[in-house]
CSV table of C-alpha atoms and ligand atoms in Angstrom, one decimal:
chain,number,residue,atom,x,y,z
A,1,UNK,CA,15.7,-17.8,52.5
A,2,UNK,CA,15.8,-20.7,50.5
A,3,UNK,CA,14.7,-24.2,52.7
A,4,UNK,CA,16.4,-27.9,53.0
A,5,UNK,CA,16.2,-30.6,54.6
A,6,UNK,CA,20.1,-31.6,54.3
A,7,UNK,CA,23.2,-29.4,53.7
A,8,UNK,CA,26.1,-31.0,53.3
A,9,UNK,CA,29.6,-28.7,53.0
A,10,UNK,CA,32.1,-29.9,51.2
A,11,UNK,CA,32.0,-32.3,48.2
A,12,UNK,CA,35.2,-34.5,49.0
A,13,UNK,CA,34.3,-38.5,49.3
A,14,UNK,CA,32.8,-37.6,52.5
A,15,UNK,CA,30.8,-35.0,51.5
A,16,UNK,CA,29.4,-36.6,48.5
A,17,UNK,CA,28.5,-39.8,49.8
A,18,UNK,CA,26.9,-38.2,52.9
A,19,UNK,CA,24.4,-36.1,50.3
A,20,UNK,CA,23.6,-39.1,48.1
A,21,UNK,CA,22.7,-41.3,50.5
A,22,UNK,CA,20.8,-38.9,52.4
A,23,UNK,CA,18.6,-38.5,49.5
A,24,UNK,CA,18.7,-42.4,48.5
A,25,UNK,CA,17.5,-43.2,51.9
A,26,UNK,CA,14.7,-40.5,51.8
A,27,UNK,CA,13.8,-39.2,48.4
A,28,UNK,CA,11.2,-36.8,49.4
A,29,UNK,CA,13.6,-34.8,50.9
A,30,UNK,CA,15.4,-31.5,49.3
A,31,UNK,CA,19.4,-31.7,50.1
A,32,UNK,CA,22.0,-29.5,48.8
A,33,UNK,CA,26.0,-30.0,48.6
A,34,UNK,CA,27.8,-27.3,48.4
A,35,UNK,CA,31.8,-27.1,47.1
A,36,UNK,CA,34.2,-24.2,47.8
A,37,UNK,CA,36.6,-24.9,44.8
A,38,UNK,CA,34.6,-24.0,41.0
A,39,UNK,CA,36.2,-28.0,40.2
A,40,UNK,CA,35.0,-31.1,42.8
A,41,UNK,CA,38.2,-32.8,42.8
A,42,UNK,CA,40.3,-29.8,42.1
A,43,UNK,CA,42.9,-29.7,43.4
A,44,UNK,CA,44.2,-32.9,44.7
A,45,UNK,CA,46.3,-33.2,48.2
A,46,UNK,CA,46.4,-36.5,47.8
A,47,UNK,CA,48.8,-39.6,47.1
A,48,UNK,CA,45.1,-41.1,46.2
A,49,UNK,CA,45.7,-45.0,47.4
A,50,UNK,CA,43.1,-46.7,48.4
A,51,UNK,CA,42.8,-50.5,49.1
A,52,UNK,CA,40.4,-52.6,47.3
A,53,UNK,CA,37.7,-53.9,49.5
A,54,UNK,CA,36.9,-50.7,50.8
A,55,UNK,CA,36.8,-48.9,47.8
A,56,UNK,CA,34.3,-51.6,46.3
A,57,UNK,CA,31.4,-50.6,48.8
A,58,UNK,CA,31.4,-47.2,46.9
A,59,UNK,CA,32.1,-47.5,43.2
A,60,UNK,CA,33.5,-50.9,40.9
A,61,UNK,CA,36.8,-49.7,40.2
A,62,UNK,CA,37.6,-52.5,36.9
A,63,UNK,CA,37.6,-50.5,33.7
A,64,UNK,CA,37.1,-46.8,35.5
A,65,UNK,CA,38.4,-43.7,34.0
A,66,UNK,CA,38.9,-42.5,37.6
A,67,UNK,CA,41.4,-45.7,38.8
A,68,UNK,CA,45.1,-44.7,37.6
A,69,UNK,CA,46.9,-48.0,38.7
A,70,UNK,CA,46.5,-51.3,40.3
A,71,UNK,CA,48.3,-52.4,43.0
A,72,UNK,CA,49.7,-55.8,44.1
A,73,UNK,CA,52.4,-55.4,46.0
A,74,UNK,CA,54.3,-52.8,48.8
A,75,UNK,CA,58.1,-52.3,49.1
A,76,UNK,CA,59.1,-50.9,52.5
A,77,UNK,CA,62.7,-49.4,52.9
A,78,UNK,CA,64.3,-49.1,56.2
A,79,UNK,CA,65.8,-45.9,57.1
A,80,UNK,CA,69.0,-47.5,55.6
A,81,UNK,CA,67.9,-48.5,52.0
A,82,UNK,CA,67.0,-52.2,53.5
A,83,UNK,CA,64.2,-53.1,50.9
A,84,UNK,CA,61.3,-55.7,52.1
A,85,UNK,CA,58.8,-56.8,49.6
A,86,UNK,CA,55.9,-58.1,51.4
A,87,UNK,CA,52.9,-59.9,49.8
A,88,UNK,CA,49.5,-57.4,50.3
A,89,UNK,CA,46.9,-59.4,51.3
A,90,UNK,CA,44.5,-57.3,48.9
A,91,UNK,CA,45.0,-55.3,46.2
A,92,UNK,CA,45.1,-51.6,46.1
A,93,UNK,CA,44.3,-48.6,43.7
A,94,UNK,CA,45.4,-45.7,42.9
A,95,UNK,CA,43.1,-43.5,42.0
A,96,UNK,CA,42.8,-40.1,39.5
A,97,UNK,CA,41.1,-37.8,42.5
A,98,UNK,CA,40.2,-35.3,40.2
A,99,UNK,CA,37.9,-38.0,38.2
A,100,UNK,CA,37.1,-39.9,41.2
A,101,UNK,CA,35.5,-36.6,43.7
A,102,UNK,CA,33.8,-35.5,40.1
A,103,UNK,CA,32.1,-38.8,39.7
A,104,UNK,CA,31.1,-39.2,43.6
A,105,UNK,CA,29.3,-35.5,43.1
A,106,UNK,CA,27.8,-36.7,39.5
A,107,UNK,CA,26.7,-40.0,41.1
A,108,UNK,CA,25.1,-37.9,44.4
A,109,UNK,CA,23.3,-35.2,41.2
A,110,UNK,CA,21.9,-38.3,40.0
A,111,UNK,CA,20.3,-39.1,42.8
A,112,UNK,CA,18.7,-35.7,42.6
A,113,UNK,CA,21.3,-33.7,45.1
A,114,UNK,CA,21.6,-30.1,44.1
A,115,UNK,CA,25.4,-29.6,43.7
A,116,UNK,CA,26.4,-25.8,43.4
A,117,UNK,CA,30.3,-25.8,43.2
A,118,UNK,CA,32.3,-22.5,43.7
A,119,UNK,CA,30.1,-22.1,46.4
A,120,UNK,CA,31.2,-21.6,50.5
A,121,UNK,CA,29.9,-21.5,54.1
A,122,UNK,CA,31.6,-18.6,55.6
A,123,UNK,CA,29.3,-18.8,58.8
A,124,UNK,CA,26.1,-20.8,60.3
A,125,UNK,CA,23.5,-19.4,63.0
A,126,UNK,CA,20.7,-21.3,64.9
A,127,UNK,CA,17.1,-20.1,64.0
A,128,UNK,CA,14.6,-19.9,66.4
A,129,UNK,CA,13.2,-22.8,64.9
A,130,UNK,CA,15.3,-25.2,65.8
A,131,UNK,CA,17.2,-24.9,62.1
A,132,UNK,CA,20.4,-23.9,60.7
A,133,UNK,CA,20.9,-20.5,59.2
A,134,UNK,CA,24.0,-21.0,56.8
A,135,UNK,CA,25.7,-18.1,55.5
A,136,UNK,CA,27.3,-18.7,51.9
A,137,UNK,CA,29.6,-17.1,49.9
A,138,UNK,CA,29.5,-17.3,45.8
A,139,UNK,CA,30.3,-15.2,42.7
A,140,UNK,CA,26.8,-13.0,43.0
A,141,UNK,CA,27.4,-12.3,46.2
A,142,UNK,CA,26.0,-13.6,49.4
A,143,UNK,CA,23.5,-15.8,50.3
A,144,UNK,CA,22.0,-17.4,53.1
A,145,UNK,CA,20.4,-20.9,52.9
A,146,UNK,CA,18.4,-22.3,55.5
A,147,UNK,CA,18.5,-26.5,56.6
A,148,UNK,CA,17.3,-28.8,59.7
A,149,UNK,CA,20.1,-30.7,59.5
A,150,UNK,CA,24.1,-29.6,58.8
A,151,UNK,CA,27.1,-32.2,57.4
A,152,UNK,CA,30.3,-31.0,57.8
A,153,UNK,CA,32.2,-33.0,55.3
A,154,UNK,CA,34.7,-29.8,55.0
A,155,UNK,CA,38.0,-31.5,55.2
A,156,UNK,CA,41.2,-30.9,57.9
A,157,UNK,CA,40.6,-27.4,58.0
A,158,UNK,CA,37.1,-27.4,59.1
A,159,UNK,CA,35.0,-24.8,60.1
A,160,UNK,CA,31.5,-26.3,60.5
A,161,UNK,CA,32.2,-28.3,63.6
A,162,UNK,CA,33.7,-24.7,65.0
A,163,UNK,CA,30.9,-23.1,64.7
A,164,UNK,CA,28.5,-26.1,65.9
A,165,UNK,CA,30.6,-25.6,69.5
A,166,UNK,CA,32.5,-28.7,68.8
A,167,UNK,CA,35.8,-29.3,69.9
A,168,UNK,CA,38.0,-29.9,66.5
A,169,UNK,CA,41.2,-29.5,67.8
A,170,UNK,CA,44.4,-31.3,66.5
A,171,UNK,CA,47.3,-31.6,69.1
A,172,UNK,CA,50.3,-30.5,67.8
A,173,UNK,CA,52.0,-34.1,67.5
A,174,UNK,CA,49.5,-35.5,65.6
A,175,UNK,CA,49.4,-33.3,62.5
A,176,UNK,CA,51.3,-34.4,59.5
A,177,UNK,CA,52.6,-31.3,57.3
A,178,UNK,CA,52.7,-33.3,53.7
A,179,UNK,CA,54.6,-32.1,51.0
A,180,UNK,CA,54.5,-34.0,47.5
A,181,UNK,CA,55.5,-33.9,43.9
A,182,UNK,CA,54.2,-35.8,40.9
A,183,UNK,CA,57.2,-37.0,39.2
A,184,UNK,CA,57.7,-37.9,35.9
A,185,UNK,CA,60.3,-40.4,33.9
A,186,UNK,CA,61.6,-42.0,36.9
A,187,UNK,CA,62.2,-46.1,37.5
A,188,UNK,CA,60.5,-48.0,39.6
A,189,UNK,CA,58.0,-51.2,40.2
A,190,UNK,CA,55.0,-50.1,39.0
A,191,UNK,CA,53.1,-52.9,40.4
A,192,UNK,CA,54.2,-51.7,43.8
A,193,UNK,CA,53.6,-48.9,46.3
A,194,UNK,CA,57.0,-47.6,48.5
A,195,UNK,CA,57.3,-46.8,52.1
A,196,UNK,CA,60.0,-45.7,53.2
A,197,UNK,CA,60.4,-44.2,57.5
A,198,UNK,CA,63.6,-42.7,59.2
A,199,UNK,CA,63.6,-39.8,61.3
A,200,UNK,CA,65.9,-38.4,58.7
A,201,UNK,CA,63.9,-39.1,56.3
A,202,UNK,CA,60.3,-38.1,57.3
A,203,UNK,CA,60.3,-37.6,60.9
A,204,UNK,CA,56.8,-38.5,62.7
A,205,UNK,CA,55.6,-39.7,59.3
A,206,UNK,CA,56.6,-41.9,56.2
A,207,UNK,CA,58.0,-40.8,53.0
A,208,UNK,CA,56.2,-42.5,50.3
A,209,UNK,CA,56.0,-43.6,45.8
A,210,UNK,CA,52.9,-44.1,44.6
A,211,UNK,CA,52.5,-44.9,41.0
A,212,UNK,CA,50.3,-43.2,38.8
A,213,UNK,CA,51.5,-45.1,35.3
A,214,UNK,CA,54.7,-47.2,34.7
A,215,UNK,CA,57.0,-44.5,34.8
A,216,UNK,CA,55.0,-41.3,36.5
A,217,UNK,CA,54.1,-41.4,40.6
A,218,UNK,CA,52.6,-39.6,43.2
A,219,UNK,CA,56.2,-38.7,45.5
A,220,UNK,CA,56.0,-37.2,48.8
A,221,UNK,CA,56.0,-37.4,52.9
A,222,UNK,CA,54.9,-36.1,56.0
A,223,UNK,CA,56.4,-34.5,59.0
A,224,UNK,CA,55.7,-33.8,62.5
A,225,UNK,CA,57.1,-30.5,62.4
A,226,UNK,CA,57.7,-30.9,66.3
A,227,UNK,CA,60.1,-34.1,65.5
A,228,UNK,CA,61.6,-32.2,62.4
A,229,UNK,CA,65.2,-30.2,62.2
A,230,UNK,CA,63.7,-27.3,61.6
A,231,UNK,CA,63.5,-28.3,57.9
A,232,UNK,CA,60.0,-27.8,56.2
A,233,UNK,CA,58.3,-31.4,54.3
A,234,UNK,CA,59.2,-29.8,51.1
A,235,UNK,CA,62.8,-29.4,52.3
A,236,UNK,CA,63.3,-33.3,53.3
A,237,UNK,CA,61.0,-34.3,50.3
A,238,UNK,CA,63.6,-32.7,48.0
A,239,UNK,CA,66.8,-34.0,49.7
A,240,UNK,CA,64.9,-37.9,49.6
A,241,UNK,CA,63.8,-37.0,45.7
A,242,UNK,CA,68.1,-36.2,44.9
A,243,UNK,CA,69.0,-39.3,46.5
A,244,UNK,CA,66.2,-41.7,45.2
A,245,UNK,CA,65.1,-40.2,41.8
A,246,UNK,CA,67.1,-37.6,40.3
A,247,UNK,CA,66.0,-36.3,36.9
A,248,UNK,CA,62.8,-37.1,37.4
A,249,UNK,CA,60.5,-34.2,35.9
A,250,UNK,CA,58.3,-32.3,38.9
A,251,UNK,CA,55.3,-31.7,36.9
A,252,UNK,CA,52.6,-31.3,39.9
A,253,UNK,CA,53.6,-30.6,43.8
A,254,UNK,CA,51.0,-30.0,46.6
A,255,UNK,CA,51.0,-29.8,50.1
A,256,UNK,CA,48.3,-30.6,52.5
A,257,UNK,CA,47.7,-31.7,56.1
A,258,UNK,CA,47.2,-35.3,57.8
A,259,UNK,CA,45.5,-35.5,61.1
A,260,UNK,CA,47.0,-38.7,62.3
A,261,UNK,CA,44.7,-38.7,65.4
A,262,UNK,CA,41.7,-40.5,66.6
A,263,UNK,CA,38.3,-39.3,66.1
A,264,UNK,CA,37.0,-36.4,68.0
A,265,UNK,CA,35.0,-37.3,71.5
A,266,UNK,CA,31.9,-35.2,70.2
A,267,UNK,CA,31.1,-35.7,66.2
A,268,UNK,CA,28.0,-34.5,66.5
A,269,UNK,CA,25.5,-31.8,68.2
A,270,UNK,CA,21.6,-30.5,67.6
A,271,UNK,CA,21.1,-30.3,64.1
A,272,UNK,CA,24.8,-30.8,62.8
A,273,UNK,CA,27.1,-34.0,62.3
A,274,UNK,CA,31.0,-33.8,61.1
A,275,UNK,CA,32.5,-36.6,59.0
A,276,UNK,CA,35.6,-37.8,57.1
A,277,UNK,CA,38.8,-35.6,58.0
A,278,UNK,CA,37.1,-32.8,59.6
A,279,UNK,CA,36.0,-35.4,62.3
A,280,UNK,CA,39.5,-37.1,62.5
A,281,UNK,CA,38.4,-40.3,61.0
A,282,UNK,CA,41.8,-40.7,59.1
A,283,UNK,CA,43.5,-44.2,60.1
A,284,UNK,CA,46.4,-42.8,62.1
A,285,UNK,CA,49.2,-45.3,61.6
A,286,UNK,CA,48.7,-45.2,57.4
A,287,UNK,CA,47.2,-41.6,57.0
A,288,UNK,CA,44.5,-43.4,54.7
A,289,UNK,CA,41.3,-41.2,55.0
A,290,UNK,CA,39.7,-41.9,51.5
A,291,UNK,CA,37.8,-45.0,52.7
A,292,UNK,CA,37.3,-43.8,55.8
A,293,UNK,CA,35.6,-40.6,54.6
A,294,UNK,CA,33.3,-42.3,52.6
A,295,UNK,CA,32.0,-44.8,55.3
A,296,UNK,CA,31.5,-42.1,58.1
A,297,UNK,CA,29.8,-39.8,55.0
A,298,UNK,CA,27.1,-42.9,54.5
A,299,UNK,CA,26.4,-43.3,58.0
A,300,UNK,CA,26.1,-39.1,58.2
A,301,UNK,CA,23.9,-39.6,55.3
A,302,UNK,CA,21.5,-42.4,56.7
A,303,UNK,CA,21.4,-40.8,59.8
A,304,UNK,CA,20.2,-37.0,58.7
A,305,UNK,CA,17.1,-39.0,56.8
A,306,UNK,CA,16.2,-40.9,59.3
A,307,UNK,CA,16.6,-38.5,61.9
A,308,UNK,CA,14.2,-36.1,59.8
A,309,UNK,CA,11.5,-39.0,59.2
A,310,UNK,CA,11.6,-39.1,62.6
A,311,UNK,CA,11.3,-35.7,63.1
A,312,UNK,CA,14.0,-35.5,65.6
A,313,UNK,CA,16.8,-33.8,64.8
A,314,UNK,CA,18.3,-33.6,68.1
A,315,UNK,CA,21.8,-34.2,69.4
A,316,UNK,CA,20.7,-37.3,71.7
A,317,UNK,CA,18.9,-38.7,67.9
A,318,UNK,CA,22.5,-37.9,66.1
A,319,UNK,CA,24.5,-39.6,68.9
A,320,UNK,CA,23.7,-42.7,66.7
A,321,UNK,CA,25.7,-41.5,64.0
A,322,UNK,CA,28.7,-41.0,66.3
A,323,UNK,CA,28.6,-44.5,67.5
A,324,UNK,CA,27.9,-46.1,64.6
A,325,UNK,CA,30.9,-44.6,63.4
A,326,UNK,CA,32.9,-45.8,66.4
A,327,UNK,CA,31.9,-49.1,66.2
A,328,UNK,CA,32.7,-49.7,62.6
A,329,UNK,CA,36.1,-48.3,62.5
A,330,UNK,CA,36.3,-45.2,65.4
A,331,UNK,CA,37.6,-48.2,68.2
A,332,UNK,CA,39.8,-49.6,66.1
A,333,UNK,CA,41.2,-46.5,65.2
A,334,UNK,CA,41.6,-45.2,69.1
A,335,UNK,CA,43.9,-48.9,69.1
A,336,UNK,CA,46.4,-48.0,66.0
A,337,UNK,CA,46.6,-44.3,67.4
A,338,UNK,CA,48.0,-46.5,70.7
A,339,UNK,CA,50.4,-48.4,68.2
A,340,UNK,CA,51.7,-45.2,66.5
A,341,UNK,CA,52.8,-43.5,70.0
A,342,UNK,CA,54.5,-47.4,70.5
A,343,UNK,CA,56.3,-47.0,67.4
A,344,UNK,CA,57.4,-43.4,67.4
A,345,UNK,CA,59.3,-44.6,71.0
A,346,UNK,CA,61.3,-47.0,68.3
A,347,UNK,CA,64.5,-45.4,67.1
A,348,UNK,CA,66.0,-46.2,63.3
A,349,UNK,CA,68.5,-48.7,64.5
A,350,UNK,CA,65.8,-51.0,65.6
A,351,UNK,CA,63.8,-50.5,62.5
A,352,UNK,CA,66.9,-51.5,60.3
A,353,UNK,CA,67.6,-54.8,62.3
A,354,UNK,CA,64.0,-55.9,61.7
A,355,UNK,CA,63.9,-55.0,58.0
A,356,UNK,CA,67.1,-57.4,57.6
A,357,UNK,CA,65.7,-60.2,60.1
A,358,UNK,CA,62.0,-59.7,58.5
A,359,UNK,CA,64.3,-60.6,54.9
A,360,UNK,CA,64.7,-64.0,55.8
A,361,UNK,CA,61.6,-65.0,56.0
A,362,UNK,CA,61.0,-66.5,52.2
A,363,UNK,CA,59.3,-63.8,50.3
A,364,UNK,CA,56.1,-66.0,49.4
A,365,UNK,CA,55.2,-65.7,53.4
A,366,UNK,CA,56.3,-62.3,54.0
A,367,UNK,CA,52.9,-61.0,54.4
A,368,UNK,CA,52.3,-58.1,57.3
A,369,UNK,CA,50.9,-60.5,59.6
A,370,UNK,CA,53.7,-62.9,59.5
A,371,UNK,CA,56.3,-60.2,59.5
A,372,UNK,CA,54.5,-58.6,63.0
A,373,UNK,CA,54.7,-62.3,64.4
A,374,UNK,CA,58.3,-62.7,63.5
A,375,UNK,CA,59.2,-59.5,64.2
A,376,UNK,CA,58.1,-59.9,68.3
A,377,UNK,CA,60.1,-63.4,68.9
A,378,UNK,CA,63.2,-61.5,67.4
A,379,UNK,CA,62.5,-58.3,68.7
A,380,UNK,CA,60.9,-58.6,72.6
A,381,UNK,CA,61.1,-54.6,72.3
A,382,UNK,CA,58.0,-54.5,70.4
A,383,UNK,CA,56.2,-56.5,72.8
A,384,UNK,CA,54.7,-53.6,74.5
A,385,UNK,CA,53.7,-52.4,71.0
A,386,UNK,CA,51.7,-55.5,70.7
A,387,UNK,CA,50.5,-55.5,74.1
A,388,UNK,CA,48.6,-51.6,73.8
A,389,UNK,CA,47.5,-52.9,70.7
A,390,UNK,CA,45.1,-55.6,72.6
A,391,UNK,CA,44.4,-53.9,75.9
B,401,LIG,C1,49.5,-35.2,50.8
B,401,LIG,C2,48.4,-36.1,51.2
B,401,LIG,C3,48.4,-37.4,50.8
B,401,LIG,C4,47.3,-38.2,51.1
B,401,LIG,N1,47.3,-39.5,50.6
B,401,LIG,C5,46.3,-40.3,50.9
B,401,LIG,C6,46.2,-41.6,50.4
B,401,LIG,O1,47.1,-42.1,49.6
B,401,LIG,N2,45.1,-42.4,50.7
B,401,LIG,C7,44.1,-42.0,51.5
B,401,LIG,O2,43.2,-42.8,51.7
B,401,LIG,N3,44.2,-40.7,52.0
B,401,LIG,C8,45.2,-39.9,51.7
B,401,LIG,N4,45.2,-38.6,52.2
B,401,LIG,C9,44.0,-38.2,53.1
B,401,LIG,C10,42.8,-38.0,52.2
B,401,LIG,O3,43.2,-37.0,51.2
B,401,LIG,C11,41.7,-37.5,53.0
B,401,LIG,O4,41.5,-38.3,54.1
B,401,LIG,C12,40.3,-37.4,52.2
B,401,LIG,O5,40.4,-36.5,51.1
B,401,LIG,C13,39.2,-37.0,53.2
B,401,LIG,O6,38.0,-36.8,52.5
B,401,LIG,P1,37.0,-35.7,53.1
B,401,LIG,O7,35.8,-35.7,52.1
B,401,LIG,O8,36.8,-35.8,54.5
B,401,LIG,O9,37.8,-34.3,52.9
B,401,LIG,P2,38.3,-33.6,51.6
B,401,LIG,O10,38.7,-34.5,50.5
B,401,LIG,O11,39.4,-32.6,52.1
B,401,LIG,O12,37.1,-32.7,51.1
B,401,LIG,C14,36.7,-31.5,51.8
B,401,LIG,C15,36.0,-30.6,50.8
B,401,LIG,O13,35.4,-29.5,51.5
B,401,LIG,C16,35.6,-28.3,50.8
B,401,LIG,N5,35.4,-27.2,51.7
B,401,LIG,C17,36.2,-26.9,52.8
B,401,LIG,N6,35.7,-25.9,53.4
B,401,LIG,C18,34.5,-25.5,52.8
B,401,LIG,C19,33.6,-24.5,53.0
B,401,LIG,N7,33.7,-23.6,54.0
B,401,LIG,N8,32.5,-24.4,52.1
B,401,LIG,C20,32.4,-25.3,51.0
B,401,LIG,N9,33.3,-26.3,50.8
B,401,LIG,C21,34.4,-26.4,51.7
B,401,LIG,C22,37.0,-28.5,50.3
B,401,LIG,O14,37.3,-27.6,49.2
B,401,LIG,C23,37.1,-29.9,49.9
B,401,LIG,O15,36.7,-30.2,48.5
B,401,LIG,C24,46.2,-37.8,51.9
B,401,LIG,C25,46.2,-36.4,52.4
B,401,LIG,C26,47.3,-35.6,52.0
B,401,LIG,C27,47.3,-34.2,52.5
C-alpha cells in the first residue's frame, strides 16, 4: 500500500493550493492530489469572477493566458429593468477555469506534488495506526493509498467529510440549483459584470452576465428550488435569455450547485480537514467561492505540515485550521448569511424603489457603500438588515 504524508482529493483551487503549500511549507514530505475528471479544470460550473485583491495572493493575473476579461464596473437591474451602474471599488476578473485549475495543479507539480488525474476516492478507512486507508478508483483498476493526514478539497458534492463522520449537510434553503449558458454574439458592456434579482427572475438567487470577450459571456442564475414555481434554473434562465438576449448563440451550458450557507460547525476531525465548497466556505450573499477556496486550501495546506512536524495529527492539533479559517473570513461569513435571510424577507417592489432612489445619487459616488448608506435613510425597512449585520 503505497505511503504519504498528505492526500489531498480534489484538484479545484482548493485542492491545489492545499497540496502545494503543504509541500512548500514542508518539502521533505511525500503528498499526493488526486482529480476525478482525466482534465483539472474540466469541466467548468462556473461564471469564473473573481475580484482582484484576492486573486493576487495566489497568481499575478496581468498578461495571463488564464484571465479572460477585466472588470471595472457592475450594472445591477432591478426586477423591473431599473439599471444602476455603481463604481467597484476594485477591479475584477474573469477568469478561463479550464486554464486557471490547470495552472494551480502545474504550479502545486512544480513544487514536487504528485498529481494523478482521472483518478477518485470512492471510500476511506482508519488504520490501526492512526492513518487513513483511502480507497481509489482509476482506469487499471483499484487501488488503495495510504496517508496520515486527508484534505477534502472535493467540491459541493463531497464525500470525504461523510466519511470522516462530519456533518456536511446543506439545508434545503440554502442551496442554489445554477443553470448557465455561454452565449455568443450578444451586446453588452464588456467592461461590466450584470446582476440582475426578482423573484421572477431568479428566485432565492441572482441571475447574472459575465463577460468572457466583447461580445461572448458567461449567462446564467440560481434558484432556490423551494422559492421557485415549480420551474427548473434552466427553465427561468431561458425565459430571462428571450427577453434580454435573443439570437445569441448557446455554445456551452452547465449546471452546478451553490451552497449559499455558512461554514460547517466541525471542518475538521483526526487525521482529516475539509476546505473550499465541500466545507461551505462560499460567501453566501455573492456565491463567490473561488477566493475563498483557495484561502481555506492554504491554511489546510500549512496546517497538515505543520501538524506532521509536530507529529500530531490529531483533531484537537487540526482545530487550528478550523479557526484560522473562521477568523479570516468564516465570521464574517456567519454575518452576510444573517444579511441574506434579511434580504430574502424584502419583496420586488421594495427593491425597485431603491434602484430608482439609489439613481440619484450622481454616478461618480455611487459606490456600494454609499448606495447601503443612502439606501437606509430612504428606506428605514432595511434598518433591521443593517442592524443583524453588526450584532
Ligand atoms: C454555476 C456556478 C457559477 C459560479 N460562479 C462563480 C463565480 O463567478 N465566482 C466564484 O468565485 N465562484 C463561483 N462559483 C463557485 C465556485 O465554482 C466554487 O466555489 C469553487 O470552484 C470551489 O472550489 P473548490 O476547489 O472548493 O471545489 P471545486 O472547484 O468544485 O473542485 C472540486 C474538485 O474535486 C473533484 N472531486 C470531487 N470528488 C472527487 C473524488 N471523490 N475523487 C477525486 N476528485 C474528486 C472534482 O472533480 C473537482 O475537480 C460558481 C459555481 C457555480 C455552480
Amino acid at each position: 500500500m503505497p505511503d504519504y504524508d498528505v492526500l489531498v482529493v480534489g484538484a479545484g483551487p482548493a485542492g491545489s493550493v492545499a497540496a502545494a503549500e503543504a509541500k512548500r511549507a514542508a518539502p521533505e514530505l511525500d503528498v499526493l492530489l488526486i482529480e476525478r475528471d482525466p482534465f483539472v479544470g474540466t469541466p467548468v460550473r462556473c461564471a469564473e469572477g473573481v475580484g482582484d485583491p484576492g486573486l493576487r495572493e495566489f497568481a499575478d493575473p496581468d498578461g495571463a493566458p488564464w484571465a479572460s476579461r477585466k472588470i471595472t464596473r457592475v450594472i445591477i437591474l432591478a426586477p423591473d429593468d431599473t439599471e444602476v451602474k455603481v463604481a467597484w471599488p476594485d477591479v475584477a476578473w474573469i477568469l478561463d477555469r479550464t486554464r486557471f485549475d490547470a495552472a494551480l495543479a502545474a504550479q502545486a507539480a512544480a513544487e514536487g506534488v504528485a498529481v494523478h488525474v482521472a483518478t477518485e476516492a470512492v471510500g476511506m478507512d482508519r488504520t490501526a495506526d492512526g492513518r487513513w486507508a483511502m480507497r481509489l478508483r482509476t482506469s487499471g483498476g483499484e487501488e488503495t493509498v495510504r496517508a496520515r493526514v486527508v484534505i477534502g478539497a472535493d467540491g459541493v458534492e463531497t464525500m470525504v467529510g461523510r466519511w470522516a463522520g462530519l456533518d456536511t449537510r446543506v439545508p434545503a434553503r440554502d442551496m442554489e440549483s445554477c443553470a448557465q449558458y455561454v452565449l455568443d454574439g450578444i451586446d453588452f458592456d464588456p467592461d461590466a459584470i450584470y446582476l440582475q434579482f426578482g423573484d421572477h427572475i431568479a428566485p432565492g438567487g441572482y441571475a447574472w452576465l459575465f463577460p468572457k470577450s466583447e461580445r461572448s459571456a458567461n449567462v446564467g442564475l440560481g434558484i432556490v428550488a423551494l422559492k421557485s414555481d415549480g420551474r427548473n434554473a434552466r427553465e427561468y434562465l431561458d425565459e430571462w435569455i428571450a427577453r434580454r438576449y435573443a439570437g445569441g448563440a448557446r455554445t456551452g451550458y452547465t449546471v452546478g450547485g451553490v451552497i449559499v450557507h455558512h461554514t460547517l460547525k466541525r471542518t475538521h476531525t483526526d487525521g482529516v480537514m475539509i476546505c473550499g465548497d465541500a466545507a461551505h466556505m462560499v460567501n453566501p450573499l455573492s456565491g463567490g467561492g473561488i477566493v475563498n477556496a483557495m484561502k481555506s486550501g492554504r491554511l489546510a495546506g500549512r496546517a497538515a505540515a505543520a501538524a506532521i512536524r509536530a507529529g500530531d495529527t490529531s483533531e484537537a492539533r487540526l482545530a487550528s485550521y478550523h479557526q484560522a479559517w473562521m477568523d479570516l473570513l468564516g465570521e464574517a461569513h456567519v454575518k452576510y448569511y444573517r444579511i441574506k435571510q434579511a434580504l430574502a424577507d424584502l419583496d420586488d417592489a421594495f427593491f425597485n424603489r431603491l434602484a430608482r432612489t439609489v439613481n440619484g445619487i450622481p454616478s461618480h459616488k455611487r459606490t456600494l457603500g454609499r448606495v447601503f448608506a443612502h439606501a437606509l435613510v430612504r428606506h428605514p425597512q432595511l434598518i433591521p438588515v443593517a442592524a443583524r449585520f453588526f450584532v
